[in-house]
Coordinates of C-alpha atoms in Angstrom, one line a residue:
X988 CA 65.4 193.5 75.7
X989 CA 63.1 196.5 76.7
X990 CA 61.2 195.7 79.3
X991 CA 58.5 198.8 78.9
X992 CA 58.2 196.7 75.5
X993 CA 57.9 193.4 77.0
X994 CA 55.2 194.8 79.3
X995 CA 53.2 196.2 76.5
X996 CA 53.3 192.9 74.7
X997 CA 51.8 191.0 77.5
X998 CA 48.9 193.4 77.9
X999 CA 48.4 193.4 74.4
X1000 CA 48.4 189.6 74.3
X1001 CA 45.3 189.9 77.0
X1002 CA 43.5 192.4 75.0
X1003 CA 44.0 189.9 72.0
X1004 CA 42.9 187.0 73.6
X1005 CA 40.0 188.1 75.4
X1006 CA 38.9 189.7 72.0
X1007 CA 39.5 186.1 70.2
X1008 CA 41.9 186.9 68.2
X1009 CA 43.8 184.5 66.3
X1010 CA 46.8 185.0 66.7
X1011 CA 46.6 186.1 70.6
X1012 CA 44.7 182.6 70.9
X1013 CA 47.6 180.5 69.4
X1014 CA 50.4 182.2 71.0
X1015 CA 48.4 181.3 74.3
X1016 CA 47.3 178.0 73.8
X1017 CA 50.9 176.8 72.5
X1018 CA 52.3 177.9 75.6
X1019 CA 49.0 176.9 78.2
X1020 CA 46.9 174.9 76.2
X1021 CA 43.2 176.3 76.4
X1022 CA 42.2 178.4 78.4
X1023 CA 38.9 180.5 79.2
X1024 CA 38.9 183.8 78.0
X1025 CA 37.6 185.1 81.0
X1026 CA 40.2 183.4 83.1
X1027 CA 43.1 184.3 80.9
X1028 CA 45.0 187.0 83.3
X1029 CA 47.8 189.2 82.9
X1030 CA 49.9 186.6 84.3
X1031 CA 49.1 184.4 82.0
X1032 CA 50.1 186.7 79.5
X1033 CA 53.2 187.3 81.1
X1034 CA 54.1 184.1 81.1
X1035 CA 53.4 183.3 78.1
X1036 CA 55.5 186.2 76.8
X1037 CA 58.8 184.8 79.5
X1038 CA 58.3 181.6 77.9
X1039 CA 58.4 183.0 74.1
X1040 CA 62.3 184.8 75.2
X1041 CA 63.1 181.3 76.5
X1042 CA 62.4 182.1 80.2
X1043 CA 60.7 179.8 82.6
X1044 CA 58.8 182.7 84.2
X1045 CA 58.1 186.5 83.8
X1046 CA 60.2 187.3 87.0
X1047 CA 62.9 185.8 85.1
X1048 CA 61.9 187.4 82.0
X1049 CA 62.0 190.5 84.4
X1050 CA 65.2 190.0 86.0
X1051 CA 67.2 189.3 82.5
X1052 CA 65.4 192.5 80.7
X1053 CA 66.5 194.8 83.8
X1054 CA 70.3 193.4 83.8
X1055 CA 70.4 194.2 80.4
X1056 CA 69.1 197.7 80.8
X1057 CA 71.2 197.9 83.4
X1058 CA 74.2 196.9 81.0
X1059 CA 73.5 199.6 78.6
X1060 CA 73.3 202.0 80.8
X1061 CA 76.5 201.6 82.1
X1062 CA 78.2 200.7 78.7
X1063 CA 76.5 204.2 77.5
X1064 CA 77.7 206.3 80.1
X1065 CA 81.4 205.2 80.0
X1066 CA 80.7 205.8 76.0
X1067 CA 80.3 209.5 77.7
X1068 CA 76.1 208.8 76.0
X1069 CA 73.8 210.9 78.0
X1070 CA 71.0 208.0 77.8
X1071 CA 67.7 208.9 80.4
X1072 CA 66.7 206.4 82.4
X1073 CA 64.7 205.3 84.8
X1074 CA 65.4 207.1 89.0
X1075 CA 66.0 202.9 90.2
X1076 CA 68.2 201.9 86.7
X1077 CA 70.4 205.2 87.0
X1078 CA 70.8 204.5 91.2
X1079 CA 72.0 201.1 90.5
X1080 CA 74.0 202.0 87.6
X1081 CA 76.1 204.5 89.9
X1082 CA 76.8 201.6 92.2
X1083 CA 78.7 200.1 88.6
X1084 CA 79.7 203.4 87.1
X1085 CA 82.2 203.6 91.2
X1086 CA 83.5 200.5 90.3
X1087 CA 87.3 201.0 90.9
X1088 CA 87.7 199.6 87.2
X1089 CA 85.8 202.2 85.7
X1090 CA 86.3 205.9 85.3
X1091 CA 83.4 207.1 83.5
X1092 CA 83.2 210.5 81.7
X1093 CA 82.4 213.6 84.2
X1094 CA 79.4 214.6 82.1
X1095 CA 77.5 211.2 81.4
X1096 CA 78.4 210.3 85.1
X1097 CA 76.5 213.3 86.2
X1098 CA 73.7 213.1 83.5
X1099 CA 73.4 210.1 85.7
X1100 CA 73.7 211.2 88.6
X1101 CA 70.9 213.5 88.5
X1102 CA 68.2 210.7 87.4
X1103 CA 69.2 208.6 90.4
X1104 CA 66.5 208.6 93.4
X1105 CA 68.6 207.6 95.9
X1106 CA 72.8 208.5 96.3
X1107 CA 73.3 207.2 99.8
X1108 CA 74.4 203.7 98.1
X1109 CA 76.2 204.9 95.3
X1110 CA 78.0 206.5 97.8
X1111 CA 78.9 203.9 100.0
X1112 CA 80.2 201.9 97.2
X1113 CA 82.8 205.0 95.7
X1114 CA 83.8 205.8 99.6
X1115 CA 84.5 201.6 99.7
X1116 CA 87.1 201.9 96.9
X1117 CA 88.5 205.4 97.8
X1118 CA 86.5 207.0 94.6
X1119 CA 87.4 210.2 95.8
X1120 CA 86.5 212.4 93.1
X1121 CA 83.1 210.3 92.3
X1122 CA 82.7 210.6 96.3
X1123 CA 83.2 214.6 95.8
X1124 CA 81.0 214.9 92.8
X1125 CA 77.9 213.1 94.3
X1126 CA 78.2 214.5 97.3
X1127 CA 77.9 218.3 95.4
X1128 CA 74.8 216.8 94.0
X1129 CA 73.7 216.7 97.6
X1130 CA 73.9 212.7 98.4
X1131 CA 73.2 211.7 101.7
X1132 CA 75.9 210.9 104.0
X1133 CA 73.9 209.1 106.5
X1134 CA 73.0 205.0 106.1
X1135 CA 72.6 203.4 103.1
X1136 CA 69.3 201.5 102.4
X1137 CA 71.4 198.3 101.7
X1138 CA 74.0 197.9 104.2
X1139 CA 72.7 200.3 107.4
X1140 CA 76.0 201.9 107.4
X1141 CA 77.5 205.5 106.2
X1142 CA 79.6 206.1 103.5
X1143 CA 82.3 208.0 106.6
X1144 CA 82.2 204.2 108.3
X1145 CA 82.0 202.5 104.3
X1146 CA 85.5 204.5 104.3
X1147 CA 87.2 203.4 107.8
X1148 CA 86.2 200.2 107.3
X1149 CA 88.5 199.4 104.1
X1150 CA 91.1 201.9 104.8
X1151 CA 89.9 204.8 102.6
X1152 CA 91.7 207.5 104.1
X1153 CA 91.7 210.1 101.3
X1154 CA 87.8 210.2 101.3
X1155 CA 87.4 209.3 104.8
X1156 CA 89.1 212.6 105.3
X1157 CA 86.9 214.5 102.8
X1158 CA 83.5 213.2 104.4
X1159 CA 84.8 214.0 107.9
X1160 CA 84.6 217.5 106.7
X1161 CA 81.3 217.1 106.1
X1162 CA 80.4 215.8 110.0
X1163 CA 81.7 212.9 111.5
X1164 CA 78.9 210.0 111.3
X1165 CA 79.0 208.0 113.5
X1166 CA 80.7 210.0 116.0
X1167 CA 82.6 207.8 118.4
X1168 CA 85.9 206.7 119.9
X1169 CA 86.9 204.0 117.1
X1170 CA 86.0 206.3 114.0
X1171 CA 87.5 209.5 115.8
X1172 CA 90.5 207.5 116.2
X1173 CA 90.4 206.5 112.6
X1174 CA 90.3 209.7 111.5
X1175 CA 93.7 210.5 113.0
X1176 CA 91.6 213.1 114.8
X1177 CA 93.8 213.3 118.6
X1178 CA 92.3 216.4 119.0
X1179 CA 89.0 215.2 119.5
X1180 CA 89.9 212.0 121.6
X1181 CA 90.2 213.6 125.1
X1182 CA 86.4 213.6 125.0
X1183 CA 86.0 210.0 125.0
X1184 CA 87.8 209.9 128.2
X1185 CA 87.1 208.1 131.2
X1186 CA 86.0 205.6 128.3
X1187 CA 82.3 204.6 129.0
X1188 CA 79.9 201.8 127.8
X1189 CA 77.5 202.2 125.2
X1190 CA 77.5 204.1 121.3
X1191 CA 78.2 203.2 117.9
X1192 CA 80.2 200.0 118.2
X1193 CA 82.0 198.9 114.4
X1194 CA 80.8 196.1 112.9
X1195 CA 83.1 194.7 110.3
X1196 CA 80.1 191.6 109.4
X1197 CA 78.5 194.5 107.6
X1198 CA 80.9 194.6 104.8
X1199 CA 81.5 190.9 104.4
X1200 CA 84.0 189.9 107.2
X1201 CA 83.1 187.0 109.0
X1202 CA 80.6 187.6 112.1
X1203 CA 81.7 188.0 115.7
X1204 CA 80.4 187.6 119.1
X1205 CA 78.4 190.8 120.3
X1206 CA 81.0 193.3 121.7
X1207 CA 81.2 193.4 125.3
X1208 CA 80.6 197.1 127.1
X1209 CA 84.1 196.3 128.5
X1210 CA 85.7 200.2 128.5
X1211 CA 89.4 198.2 127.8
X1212 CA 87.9 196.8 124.7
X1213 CA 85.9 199.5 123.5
X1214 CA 90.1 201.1 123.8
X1215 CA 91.2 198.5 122.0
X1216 CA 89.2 198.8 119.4
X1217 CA 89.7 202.3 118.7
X1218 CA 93.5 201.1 118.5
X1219 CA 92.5 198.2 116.0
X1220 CA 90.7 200.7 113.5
X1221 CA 93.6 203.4 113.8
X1222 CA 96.3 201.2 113.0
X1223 CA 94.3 199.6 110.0
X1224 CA 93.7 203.6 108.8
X1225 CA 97.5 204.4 109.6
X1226 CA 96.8 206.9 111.8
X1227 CA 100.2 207.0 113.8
X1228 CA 99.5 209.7 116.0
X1229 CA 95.8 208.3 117.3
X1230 CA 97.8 204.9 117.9
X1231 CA 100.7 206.6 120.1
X1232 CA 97.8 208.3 122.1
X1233 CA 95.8 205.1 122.7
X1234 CA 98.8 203.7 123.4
X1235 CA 99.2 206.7 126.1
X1236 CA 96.3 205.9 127.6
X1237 CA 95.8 202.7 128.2
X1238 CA 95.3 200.6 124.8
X1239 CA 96.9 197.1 125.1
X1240 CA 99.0 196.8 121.8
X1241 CA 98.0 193.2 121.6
X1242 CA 94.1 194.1 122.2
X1243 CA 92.3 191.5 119.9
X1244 CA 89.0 192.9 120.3
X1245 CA 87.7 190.9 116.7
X1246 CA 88.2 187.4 115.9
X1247 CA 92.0 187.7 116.8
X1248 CA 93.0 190.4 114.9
X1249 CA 95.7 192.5 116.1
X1250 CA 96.4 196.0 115.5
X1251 CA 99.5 195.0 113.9
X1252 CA 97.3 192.1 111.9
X1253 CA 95.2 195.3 110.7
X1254 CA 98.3 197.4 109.8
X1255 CA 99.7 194.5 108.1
X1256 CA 96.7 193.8 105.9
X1257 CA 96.5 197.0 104.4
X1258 CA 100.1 198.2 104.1
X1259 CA 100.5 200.7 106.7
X1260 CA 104.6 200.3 107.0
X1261 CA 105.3 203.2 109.7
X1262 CA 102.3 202.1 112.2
X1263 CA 103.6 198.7 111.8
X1264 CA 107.3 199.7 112.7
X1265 CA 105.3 202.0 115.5
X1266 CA 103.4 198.9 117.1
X1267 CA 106.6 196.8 116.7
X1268 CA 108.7 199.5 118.8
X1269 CA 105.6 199.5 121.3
X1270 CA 106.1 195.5 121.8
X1271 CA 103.4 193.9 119.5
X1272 CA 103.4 190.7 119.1
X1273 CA 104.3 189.5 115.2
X1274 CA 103.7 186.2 115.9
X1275 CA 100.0 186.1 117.5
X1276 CA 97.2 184.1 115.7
X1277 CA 93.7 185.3 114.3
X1278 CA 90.9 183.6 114.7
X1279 CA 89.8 184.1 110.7
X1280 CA 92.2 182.1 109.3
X1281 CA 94.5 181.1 112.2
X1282 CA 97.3 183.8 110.2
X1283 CA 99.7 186.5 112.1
X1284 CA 100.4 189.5 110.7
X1285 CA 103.4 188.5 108.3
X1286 CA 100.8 186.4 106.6
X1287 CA 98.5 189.3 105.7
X1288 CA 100.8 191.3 104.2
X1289 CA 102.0 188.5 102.0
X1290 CA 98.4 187.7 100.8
X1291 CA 98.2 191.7 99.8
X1292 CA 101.2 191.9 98.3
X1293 CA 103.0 194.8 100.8
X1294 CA 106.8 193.8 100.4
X1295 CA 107.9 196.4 102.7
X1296 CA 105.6 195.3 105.2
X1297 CA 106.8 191.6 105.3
X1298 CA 110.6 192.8 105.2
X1299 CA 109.4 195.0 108.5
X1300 CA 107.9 191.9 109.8
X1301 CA 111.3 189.8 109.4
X1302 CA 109.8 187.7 106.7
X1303 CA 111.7 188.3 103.7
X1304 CA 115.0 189.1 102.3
X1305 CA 115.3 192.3 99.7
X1306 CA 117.1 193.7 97.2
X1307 CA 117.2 196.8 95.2
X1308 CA 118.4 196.8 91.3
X1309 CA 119.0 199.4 88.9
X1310 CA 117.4 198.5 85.2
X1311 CA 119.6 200.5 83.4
X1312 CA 116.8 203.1 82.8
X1313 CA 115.8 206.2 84.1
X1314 CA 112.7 208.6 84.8
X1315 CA 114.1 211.8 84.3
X1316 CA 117.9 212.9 85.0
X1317 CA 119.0 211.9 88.4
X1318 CA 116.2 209.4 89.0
X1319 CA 117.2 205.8 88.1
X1320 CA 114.6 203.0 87.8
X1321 CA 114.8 200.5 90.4
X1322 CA 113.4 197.5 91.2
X1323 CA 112.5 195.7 94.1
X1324 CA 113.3 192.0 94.1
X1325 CA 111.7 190.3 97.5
X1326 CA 112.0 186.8 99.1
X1327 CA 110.2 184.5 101.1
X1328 CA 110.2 180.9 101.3
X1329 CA 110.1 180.0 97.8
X1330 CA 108.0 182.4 96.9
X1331 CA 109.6 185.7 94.7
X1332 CA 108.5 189.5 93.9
X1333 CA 109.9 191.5 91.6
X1334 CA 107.8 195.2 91.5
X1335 CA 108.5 198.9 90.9
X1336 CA 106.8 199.5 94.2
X1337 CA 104.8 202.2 92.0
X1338 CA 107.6 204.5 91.8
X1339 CA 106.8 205.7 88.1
X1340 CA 103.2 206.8 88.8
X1341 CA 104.5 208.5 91.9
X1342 CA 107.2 210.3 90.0
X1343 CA 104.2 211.5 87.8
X1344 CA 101.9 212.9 90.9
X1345 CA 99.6 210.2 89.8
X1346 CA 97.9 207.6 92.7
X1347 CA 95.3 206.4 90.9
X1348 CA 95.7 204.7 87.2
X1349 CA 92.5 204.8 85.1
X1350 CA 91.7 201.2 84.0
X1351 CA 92.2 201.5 79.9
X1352 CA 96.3 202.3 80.9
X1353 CA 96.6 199.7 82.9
X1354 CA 95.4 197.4 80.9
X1355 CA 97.2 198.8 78.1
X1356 CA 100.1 198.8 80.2
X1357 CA 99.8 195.0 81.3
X1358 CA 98.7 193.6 77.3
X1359 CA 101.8 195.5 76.2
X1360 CA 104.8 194.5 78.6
X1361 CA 103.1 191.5 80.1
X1362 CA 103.1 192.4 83.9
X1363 CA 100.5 193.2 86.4
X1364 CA 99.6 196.8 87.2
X1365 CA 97.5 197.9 90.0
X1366 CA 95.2 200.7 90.5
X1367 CA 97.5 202.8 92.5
X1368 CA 100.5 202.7 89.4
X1369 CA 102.4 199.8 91.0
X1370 CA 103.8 197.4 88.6
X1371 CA 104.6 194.0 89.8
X1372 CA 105.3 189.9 88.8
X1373 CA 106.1 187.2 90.6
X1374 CA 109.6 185.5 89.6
X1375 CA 113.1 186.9 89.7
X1376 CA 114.3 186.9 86.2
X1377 CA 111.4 189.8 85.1
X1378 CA 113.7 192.6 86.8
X1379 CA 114.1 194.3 83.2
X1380 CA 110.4 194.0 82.0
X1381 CA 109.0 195.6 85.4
X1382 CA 112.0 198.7 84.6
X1383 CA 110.6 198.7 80.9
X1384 CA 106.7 198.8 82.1
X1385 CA 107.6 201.3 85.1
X1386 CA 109.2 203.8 82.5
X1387 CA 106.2 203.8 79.9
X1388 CA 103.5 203.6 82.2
X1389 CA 105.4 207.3 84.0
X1390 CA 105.8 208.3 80.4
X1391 CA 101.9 207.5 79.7
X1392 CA 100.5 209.1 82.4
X1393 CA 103.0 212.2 81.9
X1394 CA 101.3 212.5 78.3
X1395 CA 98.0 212.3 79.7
X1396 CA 98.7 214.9 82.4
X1397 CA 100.1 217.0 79.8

């Protein structure tokens, strides 16, 4: 549906009414029944018009012809079409084309790039998933770094909220925004901390509500939490050296400034193995309870998938196994079989992309990857399934999807 088109067909419908024409008239009166011409209004053409595409009103009509534009657009562009569109269509197409699913063409991305009105949200979606070349290639079209008109947030606290580390780093270059003790401490950057000492009240305080976590109390200008917190955010970033120096300086390594959650709850969650080994030498407490879903740390890192973490936790048994195949000379593929409970992992732990100098796997090869050897593939190269007995068809999927991406590099 073109909505341009469907606009010009209601106006027209007006004109043909008020003119008494004969066909305008019946299309009308099937859908309203009769109707003064001089009361006949552009609404009423409209919705007659919603009601001929089997809409109940034009905002539906509306809403259904702008998701299909929408659509289009972003089918075209990952075609590597350089379709023109409209400054709103091509801003919320960028908010698709980021998608960590999707790697679009350079060229088309940019062709729609430069038709958006507005980067600041496409931004904050690519710095969400860790787009980091998307995040580099807007912000040379000169995006704005500062709060996005959906969320109130930048796209440097989009990144330190889900762990982005790769462009958290890259828009820190840029100027740190917001500038305070948590995000500082995010960044890894112990330089910088000294300056936040004696910690006082007041700032940027994080807000994890603002991307979807549940709500919390209001923080409390409490200088031991606003310490805490700082710890929380650097050990969910897996910044080891900003967690020894809050440590140093007076950090509890239990702190549980939101909802319950731990440092070592964050570290779990998203796979930082050597801060949680840090926290664990510093005497955290593995078996402490959120408030989110009454879980401790272990239970995180199961939910995620990070074997390594739950083995550092204490919560599974593991075992390394040679397929019989190898990489290259010298470098044997292994697999990871893991335990807990009842339930059982079996994954490459993403050794083949690494061998490649790959960390990202565009979507078509992992698909292609998972339809051909029946497995699961993440975005990051690791191939996984749950159940022991598919140690041979993870070896098998390792060594092609390594071979693939080789190829491609080549």
């Amino acid at each position: 549906m073109d909505l341009d088109q469907l606009r010009r067909d209601a106006k027209a419908l007006l004109k043909g009414f008020r003119a008494g024409d004969a066909a305008a008239v019946e299309r009308a009166t099937r859908v309203l029944g009769g109707r003064e011409r001089e009361r006949f209004l552009l609404a009423d053409a409209q919705h007659v018009v919603a009601r001929e595409h089997g809409h109940r009103t034009w905002p539906e009509l509306k809403h259904a012809a702008e998701s299909a534009e929408l659509v289009a657009a972003v089918e075209a562009a990952m075609r590597g079409e350089l379709v023109d569109t409209t400054p709103a269509l091509a801003r919320e197409a960028l908010m698709q084309l980021v998608q960590p699913e999707r790697d679009p063409p350079r060229e088309a991305f940019l062709h729609v790039v430069a038709q958006a009105d507005d980067l600041r949200d496409p931004l904050n979606v690519a710095a969400c998933f860790d787009r980091l070349e998307l995040v580099q290639l807007l912000l040379d079209a000169g995006a704005d770094r500062g709060m996005s008109r959906l969320w109130g947030i930048t796209a440097l606290e989009t990144a330190l909220y889900h762990g982005a580390r790769d462009t958290a780093d890259l828009l820190a270059e840029h100027g740190i925004e917001p500038y305070a003790l948590w995000s500082v401490a995010a960044l890894g950057r112990v330089d910088l901390l000294p300056g936040f000492l004696p910690v006082r009240p007041g700032g940027h305080r994080p807000n994890l509500a603002d991307v979807g976590w549940q709500p919390a109390p209001p923080p409390r200008d409490d200088p031991q939490e606003i310490l805490d917190e700082a710890l929380c955010f650097a050990a969910l970033n897996g910044r080891d050296e900003s967690v020894e120096w809050l440590l140093e300086h007076g950090a509890d390594v239990n702190g549980a400034p939101y909802m319950g959650m731990t440092p070592l709850h964050f570290a779990a969650q998203f796979g930082r193995l050597s801060t949680v080994r840090l926290l664990l030498e510093r005497g955290a407490d593995a078996s402490l309870r959120d408030r989110i879903h009454d879980g401790m740390p272990i239970g995180w890192a199961e939910h995620n998938g990070h074997l390594r973490v739950v083995a550092a936790l204490g919560g599974r048994a593991e075992e390394l196994v040679e397929s019989g195949l190898s990489y290259r000379e010298g470098e044997p593929v292994r697999v990871r079989i893991a335990r807990h409970a009842d339930r059982v992992w079996v994954t490459d732990d993403g050794r083949g992309a690494e061998l490649a100098g790959v960390t990202r796997v565009g979507e078509d090869m992992r698909r292609r990857i998972e339809r051909e050897f029946d497995v699961n593939v993440d975005r990051h190269g690791r191939v996984f399934l749950p159940g022991e007995r598919f140690v041979e068809r993870i070896g098998e999927a390792s060594l092609a999807l390594h071979q693939e991406l080789l190829d491609a590099e080549g």
